[in-house]
Coordinates of N, CA, C and O in Angstrom, one line a residue:
X1 N -15.4 114.0 -74.2 CA -14.5 113.1 -73.4 C -13.6 113.9 -72.4 O -13.4 113.7 -71.4
X2 N -14.1 115.1 -72.4 CA -13.9 116.4 -71.6 C -13.9 116.1 -70.4 O -13.6 116.6 -68.9
X3 N -15.6 115.0 -70.2 CA -15.9 115.3 -68.6 C -15.3 113.6 -68.3 O -15.4 113.2 -67.3
X4 N -14.5 112.9 -69.3 CA -13.9 111.7 -68.6 C -12.5 111.7 -69.3 O -12.2 111.4 -70.0
X5 N -11.6 112.3 -68.4 CA -10.7 112.5 -68.5 C -9.7 111.0 -68.6 O -8.8 110.8 -69.8
X6 N -10.4 110.2 -67.9 CA -9.6 108.8 -68.2 C -9.8 108.2 -69.4 O -9.1 107.5 -69.7
X7 N -10.9 108.4 -70.1 CA -11.2 107.7 -71.2 C -10.4 108.3 -72.3 O -10.1 107.8 -73.0
X8 N -10.2 109.6 -71.9 CA -9.4 110.2 -73.1 C -7.9 109.7 -72.9 O -7.5 109.3 -74.2
X9 N -7.8 109.2 -71.9 CA -6.3 109.3 -71.6 C -5.9 107.6 -72.0 O -4.9 107.1 -72.9
X10 N -7.1 106.9 -71.9 CA -7.2 105.2 -72.1 C -7.0 105.5 -73.8 O -6.3 105.0 -74.8
X11 N -7.8 106.4 -74.5 CA -8.0 106.4 -75.9 C -6.4 106.4 -76.6 O -6.0 106.6 -77.3
X12 N -6.0 107.8 -75.8 CA -4.6 108.4 -76.1 C -3.6 107.4 -75.9 O -2.7 106.7 -77.3
X13 N -3.3 106.6 -74.7 CA -2.4 105.2 -75.0 C -2.5 104.1 -75.7 O -1.5 104.0 -76.2
X14 N -4.0 104.2 -76.1 CA -4.2 102.9 -77.0 C -4.1 103.1 -78.4 O -3.5 102.6 -78.8
X15 N -4.1 104.5 -78.5 CA -3.6 104.9 -79.9 C -2.1 105.0 -80.1 O -1.7 104.6 -81.3
X16 N -1.5 105.4 -79.0 CA 0.3 105.3 -79.5 C 0.4 104.0 -79.2 O 1.4 103.8 -79.8
X17 N -0.2 103.0 -78.6 CA 0.0 101.6 -78.5 C 0.2 100.8 -79.7 O 0.9 100.2 -80.2
X18 N -1.4 101.1 -80.8 CA -1.2 100.9 -81.5 C -0.3 101.0 -82.7 O 0.8 100.5 -83.7
X19 N 0.1 102.3 -83.0 CA 1.2 103.1 -83.8 C 2.5 102.1 -83.3 O 3.2 102.0 -84.7
X20 N 2.9 102.5 -82.5 CA 4.0 101.9 -82.2 C 4.6 100.7 -82.2 O 5.5 100.0 -82.2
X21 N 3.4 99.5 -82.3 CA 3.5 98.3 -82.3 C 3.3 98.1 -84.0 O 3.0 96.7 -84.2
X22 N 3.1 99.1 -84.8 CA 3.1 98.6 -86.1 C 1.4 98.5 -87.0 O 1.2 98.5 -88.0
X23 N 0.7 99.0 -86.1 CA -0.6 99.1 -86.5 C -1.3 100.5 -86.7 O -2.2 100.8 -85.9
X24 N -0.3 101.1 -87.7 CA -0.4 102.4 -87.8 C -1.9 103.1 -87.8 O -2.6 103.7 -87.6
X25 N -2.7 102.2 -88.9 CA -4.0 103.2 -89.5 C -5.1 103.3 -88.2 O -5.7 103.7 -88.4
X26 N -4.9 102.1 -87.4 CA -5.7 101.6 -86.2 C -5.4 102.5 -85.1 O -6.5 103.1 -84.7
X27 N -4.3 103.0 -84.9 CA -3.7 103.9 -84.1 C -4.1 105.3 -84.7 O -4.8 106.1 -83.6
X28 N -4.5 105.9 -85.7 CA -4.5 106.8 -86.4 C -5.5 107.1 -86.2 O -6.0 108.6 -85.7
X29 N -6.7 106.4 -86.2 CA -8.0 106.2 -86.2 C -8.8 107.0 -84.7 O -8.8 107.9 -84.6
X30 N -7.8 106.4 -83.8 CA -7.7 106.7 -81.8 C -7.3 108.6 -82.6 O -8.1 109.1 -81.8
X31 N -6.3 108.5 -82.8 CA -5.9 109.3 -82.5 C -6.3 110.7 -83.3 O -6.6 112.3 -82.9
X32 N -7.0 110.7 -84.8 CA -7.6 111.8 -85.1 C -9.0 111.7 -84.7 O -9.4 112.7 -84.4
X33 N -9.8 110.8 -83.9 CA -10.9 111.3 -83.2 C -10.6 112.1 -81.9 O -11.2 112.8 -81.7
X34 N -9.5 111.8 -81.2 CA -9.1 112.4 -80.3 C -9.0 114.2 -80.6 O -9.5 114.9 -79.8
X35 N -8.2 114.1 -81.6 CA -8.0 115.5 -82.1 C -8.8 116.0 -82.5 O -9.6 117.3 -82.2
X36 N -10.2 115.3 -83.1 CA -11.3 116.3 -83.7 C -12.1 117.0 -82.3 O -12.6 117.7 -82.2
X37 N -12.1 115.5 -81.4 CA -12.9 116.0 -79.9 C -12.3 117.1 -79.1 O -12.8 117.7 -78.3
X38 N -10.5 117.0 -79.1 CA -9.8 117.9 -78.6 C -9.0 118.9 -78.9 O -7.7 118.0 -78.9
X39 N -9.3 119.5 -79.9 CA -8.5 119.9 -80.6 C -7.3 121.1 -80.5 O -6.3 121.0 -81.0
X40 N -7.4 121.1 -79.1 CA -6.4 122.2 -78.6 C -5.3 121.7 -77.2 O -5.0 121.8 -76.7
X41 N -5.9 120.2 -77.2 CA -4.9 119.4 -76.4 C -3.8 118.7 -76.7 O -3.5 118.1 -77.8
X42 N -2.5 119.5 -76.4 CA -1.2 119.5 -76.9 C -0.8 117.9 -76.8 O 0.0 117.6 -77.6
X43 N -1.3 117.6 -75.7 CA -0.7 115.7 -75.8 C -1.3 114.8 -77.0 O -0.5 114.2 -77.2
X44 N -2.5 115.2 -77.1 CA -3.0 114.8 -77.7 C -2.4 115.2 -79.7 O -2.1 114.6 -80.7
X45 N -2.3 116.2 -79.7 CA -1.4 116.7 -80.8 C -0.2 116.0 -80.9 O 0.4 116.0 -82.2
X46 N 0.9 116.3 -79.9 CA 1.8 115.5 -79.9 C 1.8 114.1 -80.4 O 2.8 113.3 -81.3
X47 N 0.7 113.1 -80.0 CA 0.5 111.9 -80.1 C 0.5 111.6 -81.7 O 1.1 110.9 -82.3
X48 N -0.5 112.5 -82.0 CA -0.9 113.0 -83.6 C 0.6 112.5 -84.3 O 0.6 112.3 -85.5
X49 N 1.2 113.8 -83.7 CA 2.7 114.2 -84.8 C 3.6 112.8 -84.9 O 4.0 112.6 -85.6
X50 N 3.9 112.2 -83.4 CA 4.4 110.9 -83.4 C 3.7 110.0 -84.5 O 4.7 109.3 -85.2
X51 N 2.7 110.1 -84.3 CA 1.8 108.8 -85.6 C 2.4 109.1 -87.4 O 2.6 108.1 -87.6
X52 N 2.1 110.6 -87.2 CA 2.9 111.0 -88.6 C 4.2 110.4 -88.8 O 4.3 110.1 -90.2
X53 N 5.1 111.2 -87.8 CA 6.4 110.6 -88.2 C 6.7 109.1 -88.1 O 7.5 108.4 -88.8
X54 N 6.2 108.1 -87.2 CA 5.9 106.8 -87.6 C 5.5 106.3 -88.8 O 6.2 105.0 -89.0
X55 N 4.4 107.1 -89.5 CA 4.0 106.8 -90.8 C 4.7 107.2 -92.0 O 4.4 107.1 -92.8
X56 N 5.8 107.7 -91.6 CA 6.3 108.4 -92.9 C 6.1 109.8 -93.5 O 6.2 110.1 -94.5
X57 N 5.4 110.7 -92.7 CA 4.7 112.0 -93.2 C 5.1 112.8 -92.2 O 4.7 113.5 -91.5
X58 N 7.0 113.3 -92.4 CA 7.2 114.1 -91.6 C 7.0 115.8 -91.7 O 6.6 116.1 -90.8
X59 N 6.3 116.0 -93.1 CA 5.9 117.5 -93.3 C 4.2 117.7 -92.5 O 4.1 118.4 -91.5
X60 N 3.7 116.3 -92.5 CA 2.1 116.5 -91.5 C 3.0 116.8 -89.7 O 2.0 117.5 -89.1
X61 N 4.1 116.1 -89.3 CA 4.4 115.9 -88.1 C 4.9 117.4 -87.8 O 4.5 118.3 -86.7
X62 N 5.3 118.2 -88.5 CA 6.3 119.4 -88.7 C 5.1 120.5 -88.3 O 5.0 121.5 -87.5
X63 N 3.9 120.2 -89.4 CA 2.8 121.1 -89.3 C 2.2 121.3 -87.8 O 2.1 122.6 -87.1
X64 N 1.9 119.8 -87.4 CA 1.5 120.4 -86.1 C 2.4 120.3 -84.7 O 1.9 121.1 -84.1
X65 N 3.2 120.1 -84.8 CA 4.6 120.4 -83.9 C 4.6 122.3 -83.8 O 4.7 123.0 -83.0
X66 N 4.5 122.9 -85.3 CA 4.6 124.0 -85.4 C 2.9 124.8 -84.8 O 3.2 125.9 -84.2
X67 N 1.8 124.4 -84.7 CA 0.9 124.6 -83.9 C 0.9 124.2 -82.4 O 0.6 125.2 -82.1
X68 N 1.7 123.6 -82.2 CA 2.0 123.5 -80.6 C 2.9 124.5 -80.4 O 2.6 125.1 -79.2
X69 N 3.8 124.9 -80.8 CA 4.5 126.2 -80.7 C 3.9 127.2 -80.7 O 4.1 128.4 -79.9
X70 N 2.7 127.5 -81.9 CA 1.9 128.7 -81.8 C 1.2 128.9 -80.9 O 1.1 130.1 -80.3
X71 N 0.7 128.1 -79.9 CA 0.0 128.2 -78.7 C 1.1 128.5 -77.4 O 0.0 129.3 -77.1
X72 N 1.9 128.5 -77.3 CA 2.8 128.8 -76.2 C 3.0 130.4 -76.4 O 3.1 130.9 -77.0

């Protein structure tokens, strides 16, 4: 995915749109895959945290936001 940033962006947007449309599990599958392949990408981390918040897991979201803040 690092070689094809457009593919990564499309997967990110697809995952977010699925989460936002109520298809939580499907969207999170995209986001988990992106996070596995690009673990330090802040945009992916933010999207994953948003997915956790949308899914009622604020503790997981907070953990990810803390990791983002540690990177800066």
